[in-house]
Short mmCIF file of C-alpha atoms and ligand atoms in Angstrom, two decimals:
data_model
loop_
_atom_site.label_atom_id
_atom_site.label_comp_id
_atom_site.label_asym_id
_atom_site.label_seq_id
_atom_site.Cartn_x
_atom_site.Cartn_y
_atom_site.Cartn_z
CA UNK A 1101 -7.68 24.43 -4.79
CA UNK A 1102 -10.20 26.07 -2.50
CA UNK A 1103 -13.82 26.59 -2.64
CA UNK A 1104 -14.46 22.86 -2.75
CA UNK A 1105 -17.89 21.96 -0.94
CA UNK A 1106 -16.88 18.73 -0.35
CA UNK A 1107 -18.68 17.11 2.85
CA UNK A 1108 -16.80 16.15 5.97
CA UNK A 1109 -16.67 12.69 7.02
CA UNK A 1110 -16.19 11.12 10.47
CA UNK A 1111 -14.98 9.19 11.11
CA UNK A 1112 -12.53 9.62 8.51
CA UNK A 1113 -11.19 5.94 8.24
CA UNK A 1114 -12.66 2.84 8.61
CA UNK A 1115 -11.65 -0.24 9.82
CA UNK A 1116 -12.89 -4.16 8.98
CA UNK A 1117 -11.21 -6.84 11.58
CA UNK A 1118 -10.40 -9.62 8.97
CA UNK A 1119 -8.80 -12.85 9.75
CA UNK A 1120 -7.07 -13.70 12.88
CA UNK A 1121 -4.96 -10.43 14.24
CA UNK A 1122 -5.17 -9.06 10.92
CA UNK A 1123 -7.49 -5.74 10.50
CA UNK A 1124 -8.03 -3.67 7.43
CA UNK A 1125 -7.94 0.30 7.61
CA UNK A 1126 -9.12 2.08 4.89
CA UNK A 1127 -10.39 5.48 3.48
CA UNK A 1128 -14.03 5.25 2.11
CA UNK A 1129 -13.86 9.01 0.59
CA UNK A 1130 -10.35 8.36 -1.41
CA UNK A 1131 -10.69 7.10 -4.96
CA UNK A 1132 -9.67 3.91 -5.23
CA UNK A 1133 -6.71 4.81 -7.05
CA UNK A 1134 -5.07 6.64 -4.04
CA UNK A 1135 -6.76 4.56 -1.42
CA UNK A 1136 -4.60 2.89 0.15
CA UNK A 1137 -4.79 -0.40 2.59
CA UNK A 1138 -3.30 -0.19 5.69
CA UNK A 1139 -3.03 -3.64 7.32
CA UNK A 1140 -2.62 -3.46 11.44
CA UNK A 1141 -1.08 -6.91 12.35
CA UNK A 1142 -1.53 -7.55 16.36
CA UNK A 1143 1.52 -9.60 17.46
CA UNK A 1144 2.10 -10.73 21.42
CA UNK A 1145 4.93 -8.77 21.60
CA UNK A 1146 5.04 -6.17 18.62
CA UNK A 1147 2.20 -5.28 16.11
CA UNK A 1148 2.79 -4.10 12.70
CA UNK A 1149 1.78 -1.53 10.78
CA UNK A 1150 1.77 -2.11 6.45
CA UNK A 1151 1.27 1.06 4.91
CA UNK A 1152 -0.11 3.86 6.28
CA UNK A 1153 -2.08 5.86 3.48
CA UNK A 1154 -2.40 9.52 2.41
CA UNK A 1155 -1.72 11.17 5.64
CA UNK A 1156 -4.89 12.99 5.60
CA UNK A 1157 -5.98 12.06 8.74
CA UNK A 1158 -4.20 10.58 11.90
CA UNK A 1159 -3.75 6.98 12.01
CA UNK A 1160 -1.68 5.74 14.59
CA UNK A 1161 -4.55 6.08 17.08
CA UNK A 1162 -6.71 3.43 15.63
CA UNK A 1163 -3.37 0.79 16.12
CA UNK A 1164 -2.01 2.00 19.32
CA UNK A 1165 -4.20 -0.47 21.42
CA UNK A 1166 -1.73 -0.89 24.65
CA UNK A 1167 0.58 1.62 25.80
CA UNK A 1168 4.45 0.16 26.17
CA UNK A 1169 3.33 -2.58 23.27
CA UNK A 1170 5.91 -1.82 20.31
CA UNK A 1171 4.88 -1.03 16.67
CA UNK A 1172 6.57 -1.10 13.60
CA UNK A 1173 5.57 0.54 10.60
CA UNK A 1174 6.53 -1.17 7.23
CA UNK A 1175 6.13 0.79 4.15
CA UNK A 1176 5.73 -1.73 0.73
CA UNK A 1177 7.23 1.25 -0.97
CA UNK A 1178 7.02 4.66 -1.25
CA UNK A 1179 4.79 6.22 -2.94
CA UNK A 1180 3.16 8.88 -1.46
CA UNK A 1181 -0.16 7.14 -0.99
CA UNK A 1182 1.37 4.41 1.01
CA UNK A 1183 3.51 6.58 3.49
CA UNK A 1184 1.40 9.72 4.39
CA UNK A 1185 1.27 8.11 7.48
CA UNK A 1186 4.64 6.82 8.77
CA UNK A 1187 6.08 9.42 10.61
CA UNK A 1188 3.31 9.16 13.28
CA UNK A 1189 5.31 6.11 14.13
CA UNK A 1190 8.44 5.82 15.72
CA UNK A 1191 9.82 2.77 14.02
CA UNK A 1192 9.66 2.71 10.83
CA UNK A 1193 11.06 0.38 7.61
CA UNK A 1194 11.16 0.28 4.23
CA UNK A 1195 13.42 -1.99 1.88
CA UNK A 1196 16.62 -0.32 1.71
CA UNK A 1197 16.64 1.06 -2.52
CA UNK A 1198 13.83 3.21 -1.28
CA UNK A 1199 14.90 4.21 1.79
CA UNK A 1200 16.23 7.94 1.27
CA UNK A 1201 12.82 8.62 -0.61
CA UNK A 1202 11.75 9.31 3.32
CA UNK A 1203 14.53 11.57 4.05
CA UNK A 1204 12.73 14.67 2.80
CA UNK A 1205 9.58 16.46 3.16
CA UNK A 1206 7.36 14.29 -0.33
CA UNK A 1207 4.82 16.77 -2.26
CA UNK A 1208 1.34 15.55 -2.92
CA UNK A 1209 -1.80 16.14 -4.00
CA UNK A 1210 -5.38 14.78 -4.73
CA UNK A 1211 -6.03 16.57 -7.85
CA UNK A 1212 -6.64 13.84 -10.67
CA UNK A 1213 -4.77 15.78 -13.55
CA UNK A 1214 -1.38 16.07 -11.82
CA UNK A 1215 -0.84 12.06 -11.81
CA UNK A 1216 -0.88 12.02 -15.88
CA UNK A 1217 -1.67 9.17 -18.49
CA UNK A 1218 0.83 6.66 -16.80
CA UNK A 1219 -1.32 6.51 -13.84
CA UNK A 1220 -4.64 7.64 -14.74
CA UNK A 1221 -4.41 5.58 -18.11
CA UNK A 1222 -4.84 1.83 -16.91
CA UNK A 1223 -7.61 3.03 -14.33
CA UNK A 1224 -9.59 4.96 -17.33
CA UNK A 1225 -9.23 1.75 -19.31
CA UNK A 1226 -10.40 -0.17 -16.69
CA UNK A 1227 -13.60 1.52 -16.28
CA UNK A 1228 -12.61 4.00 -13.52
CA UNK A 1229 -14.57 7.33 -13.11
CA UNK A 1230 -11.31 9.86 -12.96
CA UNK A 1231 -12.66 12.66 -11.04
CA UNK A 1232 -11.24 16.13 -10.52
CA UNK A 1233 -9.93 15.01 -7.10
CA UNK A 1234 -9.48 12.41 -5.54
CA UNK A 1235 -11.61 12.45 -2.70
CA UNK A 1236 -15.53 13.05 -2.20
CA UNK A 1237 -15.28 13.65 1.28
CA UNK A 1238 -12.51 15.48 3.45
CA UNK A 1239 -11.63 14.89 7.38
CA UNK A 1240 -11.48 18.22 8.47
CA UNK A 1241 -13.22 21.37 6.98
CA UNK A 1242 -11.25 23.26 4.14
CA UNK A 1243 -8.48 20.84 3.70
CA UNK A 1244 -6.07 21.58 0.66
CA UNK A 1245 -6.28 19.45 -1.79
CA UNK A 1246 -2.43 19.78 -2.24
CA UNK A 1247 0.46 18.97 0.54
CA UNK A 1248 3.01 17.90 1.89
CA UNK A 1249 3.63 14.62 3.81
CA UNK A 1250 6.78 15.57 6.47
CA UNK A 1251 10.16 13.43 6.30
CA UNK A 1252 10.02 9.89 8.07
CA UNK A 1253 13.43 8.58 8.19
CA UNK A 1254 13.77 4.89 8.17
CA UNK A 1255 14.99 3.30 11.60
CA UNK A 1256 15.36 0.10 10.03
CA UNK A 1257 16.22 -1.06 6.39
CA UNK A 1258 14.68 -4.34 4.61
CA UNK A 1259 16.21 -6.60 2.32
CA UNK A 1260 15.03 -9.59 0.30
CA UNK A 1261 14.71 -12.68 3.14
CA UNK A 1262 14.85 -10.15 6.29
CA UNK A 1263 12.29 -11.71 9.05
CA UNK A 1264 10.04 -8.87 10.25
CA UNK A 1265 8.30 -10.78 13.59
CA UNK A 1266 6.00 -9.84 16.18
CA UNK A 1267 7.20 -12.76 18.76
CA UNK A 1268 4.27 -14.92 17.61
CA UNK A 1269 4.23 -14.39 14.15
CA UNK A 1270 7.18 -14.16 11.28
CA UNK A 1271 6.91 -12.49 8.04
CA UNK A 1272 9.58 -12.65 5.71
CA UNK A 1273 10.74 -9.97 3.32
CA UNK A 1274 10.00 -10.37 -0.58
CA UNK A 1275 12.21 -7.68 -2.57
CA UNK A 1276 9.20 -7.62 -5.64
CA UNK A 1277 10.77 -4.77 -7.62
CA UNK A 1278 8.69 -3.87 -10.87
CA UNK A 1279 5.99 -1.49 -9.71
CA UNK A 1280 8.62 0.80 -8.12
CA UNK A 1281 12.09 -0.61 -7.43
CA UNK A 1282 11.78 -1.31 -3.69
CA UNK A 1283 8.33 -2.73 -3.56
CA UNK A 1284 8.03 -5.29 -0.77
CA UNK A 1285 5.93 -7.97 -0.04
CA UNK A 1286 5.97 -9.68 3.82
CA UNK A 1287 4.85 -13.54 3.45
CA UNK A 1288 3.44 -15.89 6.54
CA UNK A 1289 4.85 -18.97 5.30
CA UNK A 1290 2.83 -20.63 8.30
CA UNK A 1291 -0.63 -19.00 7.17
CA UNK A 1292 -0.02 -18.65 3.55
CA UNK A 1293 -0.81 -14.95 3.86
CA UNK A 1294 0.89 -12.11 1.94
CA UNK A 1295 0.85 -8.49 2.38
CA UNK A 1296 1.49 -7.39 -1.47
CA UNK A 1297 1.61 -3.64 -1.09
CA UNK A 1298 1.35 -2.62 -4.94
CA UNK A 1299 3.26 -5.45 -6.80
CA UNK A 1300 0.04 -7.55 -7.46
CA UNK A 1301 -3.58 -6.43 -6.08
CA UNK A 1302 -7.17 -6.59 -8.10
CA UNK A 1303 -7.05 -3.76 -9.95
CA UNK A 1304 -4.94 -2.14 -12.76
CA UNK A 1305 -1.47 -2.85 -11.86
CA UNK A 1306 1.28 0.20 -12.64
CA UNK A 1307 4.24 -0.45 -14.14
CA UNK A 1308 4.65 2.54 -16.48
CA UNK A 1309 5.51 4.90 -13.84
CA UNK A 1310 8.71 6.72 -13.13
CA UNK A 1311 10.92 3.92 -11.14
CA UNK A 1312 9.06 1.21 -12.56
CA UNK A 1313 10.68 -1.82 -14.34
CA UNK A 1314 8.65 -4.03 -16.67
CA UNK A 1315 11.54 -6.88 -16.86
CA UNK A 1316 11.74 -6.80 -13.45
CA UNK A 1317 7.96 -7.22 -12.77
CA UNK A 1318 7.64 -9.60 -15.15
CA UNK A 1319 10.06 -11.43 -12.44
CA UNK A 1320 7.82 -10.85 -9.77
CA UNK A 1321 5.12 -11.76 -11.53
CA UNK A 1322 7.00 -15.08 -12.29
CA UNK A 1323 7.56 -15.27 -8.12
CA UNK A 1324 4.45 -14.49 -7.09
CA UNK A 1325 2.89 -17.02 -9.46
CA UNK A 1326 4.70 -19.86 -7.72
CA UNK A 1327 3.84 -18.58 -4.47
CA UNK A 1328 1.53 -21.17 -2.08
CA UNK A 1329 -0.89 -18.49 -0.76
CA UNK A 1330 -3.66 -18.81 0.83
CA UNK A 1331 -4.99 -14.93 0.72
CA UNK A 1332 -3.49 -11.97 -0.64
CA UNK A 1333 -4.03 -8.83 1.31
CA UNK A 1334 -2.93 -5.98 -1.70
CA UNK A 1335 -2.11 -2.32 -1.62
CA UNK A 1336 -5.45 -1.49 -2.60
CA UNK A 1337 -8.85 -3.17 -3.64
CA UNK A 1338 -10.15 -6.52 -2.28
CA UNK A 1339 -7.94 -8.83 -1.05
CA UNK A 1340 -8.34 -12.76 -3.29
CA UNK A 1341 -6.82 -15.91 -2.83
CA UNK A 1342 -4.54 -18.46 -4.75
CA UNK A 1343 -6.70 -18.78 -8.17
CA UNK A 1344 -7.10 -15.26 -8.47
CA UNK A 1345 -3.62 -14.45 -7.77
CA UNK A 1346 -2.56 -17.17 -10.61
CA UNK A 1347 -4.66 -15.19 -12.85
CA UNK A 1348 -3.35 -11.99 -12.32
CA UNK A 1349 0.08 -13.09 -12.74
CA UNK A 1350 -0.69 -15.02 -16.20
CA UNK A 1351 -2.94 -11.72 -17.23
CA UNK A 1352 0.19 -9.58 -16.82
CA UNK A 1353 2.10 -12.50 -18.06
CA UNK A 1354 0.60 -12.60 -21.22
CA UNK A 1355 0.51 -9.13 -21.96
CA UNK A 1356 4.20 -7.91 -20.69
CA UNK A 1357 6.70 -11.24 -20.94
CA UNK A 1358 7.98 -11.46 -24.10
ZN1 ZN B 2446 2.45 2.51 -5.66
#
């Protein structure tokens, strides 16, 4: 892919403080299909990073706020729009069934037509423009619309009820398997908050794709119905609270449990 007169913006990403130590980053210029949210958590002693996007740009510079401060990078799972990012990070963790998908150098691209009807299905039925590429902007001049994202070896593996904590705050690890078969979500029991990653966010939900499990997100659906939250911050779109999350789960409900 070359030849593409696509504008250059800066700054590339763009970042919304939300709610108490919890920011958004996100990518204006990516599609919403590929645009991932990356969620920077400050903590008193350790701040987390969830998700870390396409790699097109660098990222650990916007979350790198104190020098000595630790940070730990936790990919929901991982697809390649969630981990472009995560070997600008030292510490890094994923749940444990997708761990050696970080092992290796991951192939990926922005061109629309490559992703195929599983993907680019639900979004066309939703009303989603499916452009050529998926970006309308790039962050440097010339950039290829195809790549590679390098390895990023885990340093620590997650499993279902693991405590990921940044000395002030505790998140605890839901295994929410259905979208791909590590998805992860990380739940504040004290706040009511959960960091979804792709198992439930307010859009169309994938669970056609290679790795994904209808049976088994119909269990997480089932979970995440039950769940007390108070907001849901998702792998992409806007984030919602409890009734919206209730719908979402009976939507997908009533259409996949049988
Ligand atoms: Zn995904």
């Amino acid at each position: 892919m070359q030849d593409r007169e696509l504008p250059l913006a800066d700054p590339w990403f763009v970042t919304r403080h939300v709610s108490d130590g919890v920011t958004l980053i996100t990518e204006p210029h990516v599609h919403p299909l590929l645009r991932c949210n990356v969620w920077h958590v400050q903590g008193r002693d350790r701040d987390l990073v969830i998700d870390t996007a396409l790699g097109l740009a660098p990222l650990a510079h916007l979350v790198e706020h104190e020098v000595g401060h630790s940070l730990l990078a936790v990919a929901t799972h991982s697809h390649s729009d969630h981990v472009g990012g995560m070997s600008e990070f030292a510490d890094r963790a994923i749940h444990r069934i997708e761990a050696p998908d970080l092992t290796a150098p991951m192939d990926t691209t922005l061109v629309a037509e490559v992703y195929g009807e599983t993907v680019l299905g639900p979004y066309r039925d939703a009303g989603y423009d499916i452009p050529e590429v998926f970006v309308d902007a790039v962050p440097v001049p010339g950039m290829a619309m195809v790549g590679q994202i390098p390895a990023a070896p885990v340093t620590r593996l997650l499993d279902d009820g693991d405590i990921v904590d940044t000395g002030d705050r505790a998140f605890e690890v839901l295994h929410l398997p259905g979208h791909s078969p590590g998805s992860i979500g990380l739940w504040e029991a004290a706040t009511g908050i959960l960091f979804s990653g792709d198992a439930v966010y307010d859009g169309p939900l994938l669970d056609e794709l290679e790795g994904s499990d209808i049976d088994d997100y119909v269990k997480t659906m089932e979970r995440l119905r039950d769940l007390p939250v108070t907001v849901v911050h998702g792998g992409h779109e806007a984030s919602f609270g409890r009734d919206r999350l209730v719908e979402i789960c009976a939507d997908y409900l009533s259409r996949r449990a049988t």
